[in-house]
Amino acid sequence: MSTDPLRKPDTLSPFEQLRLARQIIEQESKTILDVAKRLDSQFCRAVDYLYRCRGSAIVCGMGKAGLIGQKIMATLGSTGTRSHFLHPAEAVHGDLGRVHPDDVMLMLSQSGQTEEIVRILPSLVDMGVPILAITARADSTLGQAAAVVLELGTLDEACSLGLAPSSSTTAMLALGDALALVTSRMRNFTREDFARSHPAGSLGRKLSKVDHHLRALAQCRVAPEEKTVRQIFVDLSVPGRRTGAIMLVDGQGKLSGIFTDSDLARLFEHRREHALDLPIREVMTARPVTVQMGTKMIDALAAMGQRKISELPVVDAEGRPVGLIDVTDVVGMFPELDEHGSERPSKAAYRVFPEPCAG
């Protein structure tokens, strides 16, 4: 970009901007397809190295390739392959001490001649660390030092000057994703495994257990089933924000029913005030829907959504209540759910599209 203050900036019309943008994306797409066609047994060897690695996958790259390498490292780590990033310029100042012979190096360099990469190759070879190279040419310095070369081949950068890394970094990213995800499949990496490394994400929360999200028994309303409705509502209170349900237990302390604020409202709506002085077991919902400790939240949410219930008792193996899943807590944890625990329609479902133009 010129710094001459007297030079007028080049301008592109909206049509030309869109045409150029599509051309760039199409060029990068073509590059990815070309790389996919080039895949051969070398890719399988690279996956084998990653799969059998007893240490960590160390990803290394300089500049734009290094930024792509950090994303590949993150994908490896989140899909079951222990991984770290090594900056090649820092490596020669002590960070090579992070590398162990049990590790595998995944090195990214389009030219295969990047000075900072080439400088650390002899040390890696001396340590006996296998090198997997993503580079344009197998006969480059990096390619010759590598145990496996994933050759990108000659490609044209999408940059109009043919200089800025664009097609090459897109190809590296796609290859890195392929390595990470194929290796993950080899490891039989499951949704539950993914959730363990993503506890803050929506999937992680759904696959977590109800044990971590229930309201503890001390925060719930629990009463003997032989007490009257009036006695329970007069005598029973809990600190903090109360839940809209009372869990009823029999003589053995096992859950026998549930009585909600909605049930109380229905007694008044049907002019059954006399029922307030009956044992609550006569008006409770017997054998309510429950889940056991250890149940995944995704299954608890499904039960709440299917039955359109707002409170879900959690019981132990003997059927004794240990807590309650309250929909008001669930909605806070999962904003994509409605008040019954069902998934809300996406915003796209409410989008109004204009009528097509005539002609």
PDB file of N, CA, C and O in Angstrom, residues 219-268:
ATOM      1  N   GLN A 219     -32.226 -26.988  49.483  1.00  0.00           N
ATOM      2  CA  GLN A 219     -32.853 -25.858  48.806  1.00  0.00           C
ATOM      3  C   GLN A 219     -34.224 -26.224  48.233  1.00  0.00           C
ATOM      4  O   GLN A 219     -34.852 -25.394  47.569  1.00  0.00           O
ATOM      5  N   CYS A 220     -34.666 -27.435  48.484  1.00  0.00           N
ATOM      6  CA  CYS A 220     -35.945 -27.910  47.938  1.00  0.00           C
ATOM      7  C   CYS A 220     -36.977 -28.049  49.052  1.00  0.00           C
ATOM      8  O   CYS A 220     -36.647 -28.137  50.237  1.00  0.00           O
ATOM      9  N   ARG A 221     -38.253 -28.090  48.639  1.00  0.00           N
ATOM     10  CA  ARG A 221     -39.350 -28.336  49.584  1.00  0.00           C
ATOM     11  C   ARG A 221     -39.704 -29.823  49.546  1.00  0.00           C
ATOM     12  O   ARG A 221     -40.107 -30.338  48.496  1.00  0.00           O
ATOM     13  N   VAL A 222     -39.502 -30.483  50.673  1.00  0.00           N
ATOM     14  CA  VAL A 222     -39.769 -31.924  50.788  1.00  0.00           C
ATOM     15  C   VAL A 222     -40.668 -32.126  52.005  1.00  0.00           C
ATOM     16  O   VAL A 222     -40.450 -31.521  53.063  1.00  0.00           O
ATOM     17  N   ALA A 223     -41.696 -32.979  51.867  1.00  0.00           N
ATOM     18  CA  ALA A 223     -42.639 -33.183  52.971  1.00  0.00           C
ATOM     19  C   ALA A 223     -43.167 -34.613  52.957  1.00  0.00           C
ATOM     20  O   ALA A 223     -43.197 -35.271  51.908  1.00  0.00           O
ATOM     21  N   PRO A 224     -43.620 -35.110  54.125  1.00  0.00           N
ATOM     22  CA  PRO A 224     -44.260 -36.437  54.180  1.00  0.00           C
ATOM     23  C   PRO A 224     -45.602 -36.398  53.455  1.00  0.00           C
ATOM     24  O   PRO A 224     -46.336 -35.417  53.533  1.00  0.00           O
ATOM     25  N   GLU A 225     -45.928 -37.472  52.780  1.00  0.00           N
ATOM     26  CA  GLU A 225     -47.156 -37.500  51.985  1.00  0.00           C
ATOM     27  C   GLU A 225     -48.421 -37.514  52.827  1.00  0.00           C
ATOM     28  O   GLU A 225     -49.502 -37.213  52.327  1.00  0.00           O
ATOM     29  N   GLU A 226     -48.311 -37.818  54.130  1.00  0.00           N
ATOM     30  CA  GLU A 226     -49.517 -37.875  54.959  1.00  0.00           C
ATOM     31  C   GLU A 226     -49.932 -36.509  55.497  1.00  0.00           C
ATOM     32  O   GLU A 226     -51.039 -36.353  56.011  1.00  0.00           O
ATOM     33  N   LYS A 227     -49.064 -35.499  55.390  1.00  0.00           N
ATOM     34  CA  LYS A 227     -49.442 -34.158  55.852  1.00  0.00           C
ATOM     35  C   LYS A 227     -50.471 -33.546  54.919  1.00  0.00           C
ATOM     36  O   LYS A 227     -50.541 -33.880  53.734  1.00  0.00           O
ATOM     37  N   THR A 228     -51.241 -32.599  55.445  1.00  0.00           N
ATOM     38  CA  THR A 228     -52.226 -31.932  54.596  1.00  0.00           C
ATOM     39  C   THR A 228     -51.573 -30.835  53.781  1.00  0.00           C
ATOM     40  O   THR A 228     -50.486 -30.338  54.113  1.00  0.00           O
ATOM     41  N   VAL A 229     -52.260 -30.454  52.717  1.00  0.00           N
ATOM     42  CA  VAL A 229     -51.752 -29.385  51.858  1.00  0.00           C
ATOM     43  C   VAL A 229     -51.556 -28.113  52.674  1.00  0.00           C
ATOM     44  O   VAL A 229     -50.522 -27.439  52.585  1.00  0.00           O
ATOM     45  N   ARG A 230     -52.538 -27.788  53.520  1.00  0.00           N
ATOM     46  CA  ARG A 230     -52.470 -26.553  54.309  1.00  0.00           C
ATOM     47  C   ARG A 230     -51.268 -26.592  55.262  1.00  0.00           C
ATOM     48  O   ARG A 230     -50.517 -25.615  55.383  1.00  0.00           O
ATOM     49  N   GLN A 231     -51.071 -27.728  55.950  1.00  0.00           N
ATOM     50  CA  GLN A 231     -49.943 -27.844  56.869  1.00  0.00           C
ATOM     51  C   GLN A 231     -48.612 -27.605  56.157  1.00  0.00           C
ATOM     52  O   GLN A 231     -47.736 -26.903  56.657  1.00  0.00           O
ATOM     53  N   ILE A 232     -48.505 -28.200  54.992  1.00  0.00           N
ATOM     54  CA  ILE A 232     -47.235 -28.101  54.271  1.00  0.00           C
ATOM     55  C   ILE A 232     -46.950 -26.665  53.855  1.00  0.00           C
ATOM     56  O   ILE A 232     -45.841 -26.149  54.048  1.00  0.00           O
ATOM     57  N   PHE A 233     -47.946 -25.997  53.317  1.00  0.00           N
ATOM     58  CA  PHE A 233     -47.711 -24.628  52.838  1.00  0.00           C
ATOM     59  C   PHE A 233     -47.523 -23.649  53.997  1.00  0.00           C
ATOM     60  O   PHE A 233     -46.849 -22.636  53.853  1.00  0.00           O
ATOM     61  N   VAL A 234     -48.126 -23.950  55.162  1.00  0.00           N
ATOM     62  CA  VAL A 234     -47.943 -23.076  56.324  1.00  0.00           C
ATOM     63  C   VAL A 234     -46.575 -23.305  56.960  1.00  0.00           C
ATOM     64  O   VAL A 234     -45.869 -22.355  57.329  1.00  0.00           O
ATOM     65  N   ASP A 235     -46.180 -24.565  57.075  1.00  0.00           N
ATOM     66  CA  ASP A 235     -44.980 -24.909  57.842  1.00  0.00           C
ATOM     67  C   ASP A 235     -43.691 -24.931  57.013  1.00  0.00           C
ATOM     68  O   ASP A 235     -42.613 -24.708  57.560  1.00  0.00           O
ATOM     69  N   LEU A 236     -43.823 -25.224  55.709  1.00  0.00           N
ATOM     70  CA  LEU A 236     -42.630 -25.521  54.927  1.00  0.00           C
ATOM     71  C   LEU A 236     -42.112 -24.280  54.208  1.00  0.00           C
ATOM     72  O   LEU A 236     -42.821 -23.651  53.442  1.00  0.00           O
ATOM     73  N   SER A 237     -40.882 -23.949  54.485  1.00  0.00           N
ATOM     74  CA  SER A 237     -40.221 -22.870  53.750  1.00  0.00           C
ATOM     75  C   SER A 237     -38.746 -23.215  53.647  1.00  0.00           C
ATOM     76  O   SER A 237     -38.196 -23.956  54.467  1.00  0.00           O
ATOM     77  N   VAL A 238     -38.106 -22.702  52.612  1.00  0.00           N
ATOM     78  CA  VAL A 238     -36.678 -22.936  52.414  1.00  0.00           C
ATOM     79  C   VAL A 238     -36.017 -21.591  52.141  1.00  0.00           C
ATOM     80  O   VAL A 238     -36.651 -20.671  51.628  1.00  0.00           O
ATOM     81  N   PRO A 239     -34.726 -21.459  52.495  1.00  0.00           N
ATOM     82  CA  PRO A 239     -34.037 -20.188  52.235  1.00  0.00           C
ATOM     83  C   PRO A 239     -33.828 -19.967  50.748  1.00  0.00           C
ATOM     84  O   PRO A 239     -33.773 -20.918  49.958  1.00  0.00           O
ATOM     85  N   GLY A 240     -33.730 -18.693  50.346  1.00  0.00           N
ATOM     86  CA  GLY A 240     -33.447 -18.373  48.957  1.00  0.00           C
ATOM     87  C   GLY A 240     -34.682 -18.488  48.081  1.00  0.00           C
ATOM     88  O   GLY A 240     -35.816 -18.597  48.552  1.00  0.00           O
ATOM     89  N   ARG A 241     -34.432 -18.474  46.771  1.00  0.00           N
ATOM     90  CA  ARG A 241     -35.542 -18.521  45.805  1.00  0.00           C
ATOM     91  C   ARG A 241     -36.146 -19.925  45.797  1.00  0.00           C
ATOM     92  O   ARG A 241     -35.461 -20.906  45.533  1.00  0.00           O
ATOM     93  N   ARG A 242     -37.429 -20.003  46.085  1.00  0.00           N
ATOM     94  CA  ARG A 242     -38.042 -21.320  46.197  1.00  0.00           C
ATOM     95  C   ARG A 242     -38.380 -21.876  44.818  1.00  0.00           C
ATOM     96  O   ARG A 242     -38.630 -21.136  43.871  1.00  0.00           O
ATOM     97  N   THR A 243     -38.424 -23.189  44.762  1.00  0.00           N
ATOM     98  CA  THR A 243     -38.854 -23.853  43.543  1.00  0.00           C
ATOM     99  C   THR A 243     -40.367 -23.988  43.558  1.00  0.00           C
ATOM    100  O   THR A 243     -40.997 -23.887  44.610  1.00  0.00           O
ATOM    101  N   GLY A 244     -40.963 -24.220  42.391  1.00  0.00           N
ATOM    102  CA  GLY A 244     -42.420 -24.283  42.285  1.00  0.00           C
ATOM    103  C   GLY A 244     -42.985 -25.647  42.564  1.00  0.00           C
ATOM    104  O   GLY A 244     -44.112 -25.929  42.151  1.00  0.00           O
ATOM    105  N   ALA A 245     -42.255 -26.519  43.239  1.00  0.00           N
ATOM    106  CA  ALA A 245     -42.750 -27.878  43.475  1.00  0.00           C
ATOM    107  C   ALA A 245     -42.385 -28.346  44.871  1.00  0.00           C
ATOM    108  O   ALA A 245     -41.378 -27.932  45.451  1.00  0.00           O
ATOM    109  N   ILE A 246     -43.227 -29.224  45.392  1.00  0.00           N
ATOM    110  CA  ILE A 246     -42.949 -29.906  46.654  1.00  0.00           C
ATOM    111  C   ILE A 246     -42.799 -31.386  46.343  1.00  0.00           C
ATOM    112  O   ILE A 246     -43.659 -31.986  45.682  1.00  0.00           O
ATOM    113  N   MET A 247     -41.703 -31.982  46.791  1.00  0.00           N
ATOM    114  CA  MET A 247     -41.511 -33.420  46.614  1.00  0.00           C
ATOM    115  C   MET A 247     -42.047 -34.129  47.852  1.00  0.00           C
ATOM    116  O   MET A 247     -41.724 -33.745  48.991  1.00  0.00           O
ATOM    117  N   LEU A 248     -42.868 -35.128  47.629  1.00  0.00           N
ATOM    118  CA  LEU A 248     -43.505 -35.879  48.724  1.00  0.00           C
ATOM    119  C   LEU A 248     -42.838 -37.236  48.884  1.00  0.00           C
ATOM    120  O   LEU A 248     -42.506 -37.892  47.877  1.00  0.00           O
ATOM    121  N   VAL A 249     -42.634 -37.635  50.136  1.00  0.00           N
ATOM    122  CA  VAL A 249     -41.962 -38.910  50.405  1.00  0.00           C
ATOM    123  C   VAL A 249     -42.838 -39.791  51.282  1.00  0.00           C
ATOM    124  O   VAL A 249     -43.667 -39.303  52.071  1.00  0.00           O
ATOM    125  N   ASP A 250     -42.641 -41.110  51.137  1.00  0.00           N
ATOM    126  CA  ASP A 250     -43.394 -42.061  51.963  1.00  0.00           C
ATOM    127  C   ASP A 250     -42.646 -42.331  53.260  1.00  0.00           C
ATOM    128  O   ASP A 250     -41.650 -41.664  53.579  1.00  0.00           O
ATOM    129  N   GLY A 251     -43.117 -43.352  54.016  1.00  0.00           N
ATOM    130  CA  GLY A 251     -42.510 -43.660  55.306  1.00  0.00           C
ATOM    131  C   GLY A 251     -41.068 -44.101  55.232  1.00  0.00           C
ATOM    132  O   GLY A 251     -40.324 -43.985  56.207  1.00  0.00           O
ATOM    133  N   GLN A 252     -40.630 -44.597  54.075  1.00  0.00           N
ATOM    134  CA  GLN A 252     -39.246 -45.033  53.907  1.00  0.00           C
ATOM    135  C   GLN A 252     -38.357 -43.921  53.322  1.00  0.00           C
ATOM    136  O   GLN A 252     -37.184 -44.140  53.039  1.00  0.00           O
ATOM    137  N   GLY A 253     -38.950 -42.739  53.153  1.00  0.00           N
ATOM    138  CA  GLY A 253     -38.168 -41.632  52.613  1.00  0.00           C
ATOM    139  C   GLY A 253     -38.024 -41.662  51.104  1.00  0.00           C
ATOM    140  O   GLY A 253     -37.252 -40.882  50.536  1.00  0.00           O
ATOM    141  N   LYS A 254     -38.774 -42.545  50.437  1.00  0.00           N
ATOM    142  CA  LYS A 254     -38.706 -42.632  48.979  1.00  0.00           C
ATOM    143  C   LYS A 254     -39.705 -41.669  48.343  1.00  0.00           C
ATOM    144  O   LYS A 254     -40.785 -41.421  48.895  1.00  0.00           O
ATOM    145  N   LEU A 255     -39.355 -41.144  47.197  1.00  0.00           N
ATOM    146  CA  LEU A 255     -40.239 -40.200  46.514  1.00  0.00           C
ATOM    147  C   LEU A 255     -41.520 -40.912  46.091  1.00  0.00           C
ATOM    148  O   LEU A 255     -41.486 -41.922  45.402  1.00  0.00           O
ATOM    149  N   SER A 256     -42.649 -40.349  46.510  1.00  0.00           N
ATOM    150  CA  SER A 256     -43.931 -40.959  46.148  1.00  0.00           C
ATOM    151  C   SER A 256     -44.768 -40.051  45.261  1.00  0.00           C
ATOM    152  O   SER A 256     -45.698 -40.519  44.600  1.00  0.00           O
ATOM    153  N   GLY A 257     -44.465 -38.768  45.240  1.00  0.00           N
ATOM    154  CA  GLY A 257     -45.257 -37.868  44.413  1.00  0.00           C
ATOM    155  C   GLY A 257     -44.676 -36.475  44.377  1.00  0.00           C
ATOM    156  O   GLY A 257     -43.656 -36.181  45.015  1.00  0.00           O
ATOM    157  N   ILE A 258     -45.355 -35.607  43.630  1.00  0.00           N
ATOM    158  CA  ILE A 258     -44.945 -34.215  43.525  1.00  0.00           C
ATOM    159  C   ILE A 258     -46.200 -33.351  43.491  1.00  0.00           C
ATOM    160  O   ILE A 258     -47.250 -33.768  42.973  1.00  0.00           O
ATOM    161  N   PHE A 259     -46.113 -32.182  44.100  1.00  0.00           N
ATOM    162  CA  PHE A 259     -47.232 -31.247  44.119  1.00  0.00           C
ATOM    163  C   PHE A 259     -46.670 -29.877  43.759  1.00  0.00           C
ATOM    164  O   PHE A 259     -45.763 -29.383  44.428  1.00  0.00           O
ATOM    165  N   THR A 260     -47.208 -29.265  42.713  1.00  0.00           N
ATOM    166  CA  THR A 260     -46.661 -28.003  42.217  1.00  0.00           C
ATOM    167  C   THR A 260     -47.580 -26.829  42.520  1.00  0.00           C
ATOM    168  O   THR A 260     -48.749 -27.009  42.881  1.00  0.00           O
ATOM    169  N   ASP A 261     -47.058 -25.642  42.328  1.00  0.00           N
ATOM    170  CA  ASP A 261     -47.877 -24.442  42.479  1.00  0.00           C
ATOM    171  C   ASP A 261     -49.069 -24.472  41.524  1.00  0.00           C
ATOM    172  O   ASP A 261     -50.150 -23.966  41.841  1.00  0.00           O
ATOM    173  N   SER A 262     -48.877 -25.077  40.366  1.00  0.00           N
ATOM    174  CA  SER A 262     -49.979 -25.191  39.405  1.00  0.00           C
ATOM    175  C   SER A 262     -51.082 -26.091  39.942  1.00  0.00           C
ATOM    176  O   SER A 262     -52.276 -25.833  39.732  1.00  0.00           O
ATOM    177  N   ASP A 263     -50.692 -27.160  40.665  1.00  0.00           N
ATOM    178  CA  ASP A 263     -51.695 -28.037  41.272  1.00  0.00           C
ATOM    179  C   ASP A 263     -52.512 -27.276  42.318  1.00  0.00           C
ATOM    180  O   ASP A 263     -53.740 -27.441  42.413  1.00  0.00           O
ATOM    181  N   LEU A 264     -51.832 -26.425  43.092  1.00  0.00           N
ATOM    182  CA  LEU A 264     -52.525 -25.624  44.092  1.00  0.00           C
ATOM    183  C   LEU A 264     -53.513 -24.668  43.422  1.00  0.00           C
ATOM    184  O   LEU A 264     -54.668 -24.527  43.868  1.00  0.00           O
ATOM    185  N   ALA A 265     -53.070 -24.043  42.336  1.00  0.00           N
ATOM    186  CA  ALA A 265     -53.947 -23.109  41.624  1.00  0.00           C
ATOM    187  C   ALA A 265     -55.181 -23.825  41.089  1.00  0.00           C
ATOM    188  O   ALA A 265     -56.304 -23.279  41.122  1.00  0.00           O
ATOM    189  N   ARG A 266     -55.011 -25.066  40.615  1.00  0.00           N
ATOM    190  CA  ARG A 266     -56.148 -25.814  40.069  1.00  0.00           C
ATOM    191  C   ARG A 266     -57.181 -26.139  41.153  1.00  0.00           C
ATOM    192  O   ARG A 266     -58.387 -26.192  40.880  1.00  0.00           O
ATOM    193  N   LEU A 267     -56.722 -26.378  42.389  1.00  0.00           N
ATOM    194  CA  LEU A 267     -57.673 -26.636  43.469  1.00  0.00           C
ATOM    195  C   LEU A 267     -58.602 -25.442  43.661  1.00  0.00           C
ATOM    196  O   LEU A 267     -59.821 -25.599  43.851  1.00  0.00           O
ATOM    197  N   PHE A 268     -58.030 -24.237  43.607  1.00  0.00           N
ATOM    198  CA  PHE A 268     -58.860 -23.039  43.758  1.00  0.00           C
ATOM    199  C   PHE A 268     -59.739 -22.803  42.529  1.00  0.00           C
ATOM    200  O   PHE A 268     -60.911 -22.410  42.647  1.00  0.00           O
TER     201      PHE A 268
END
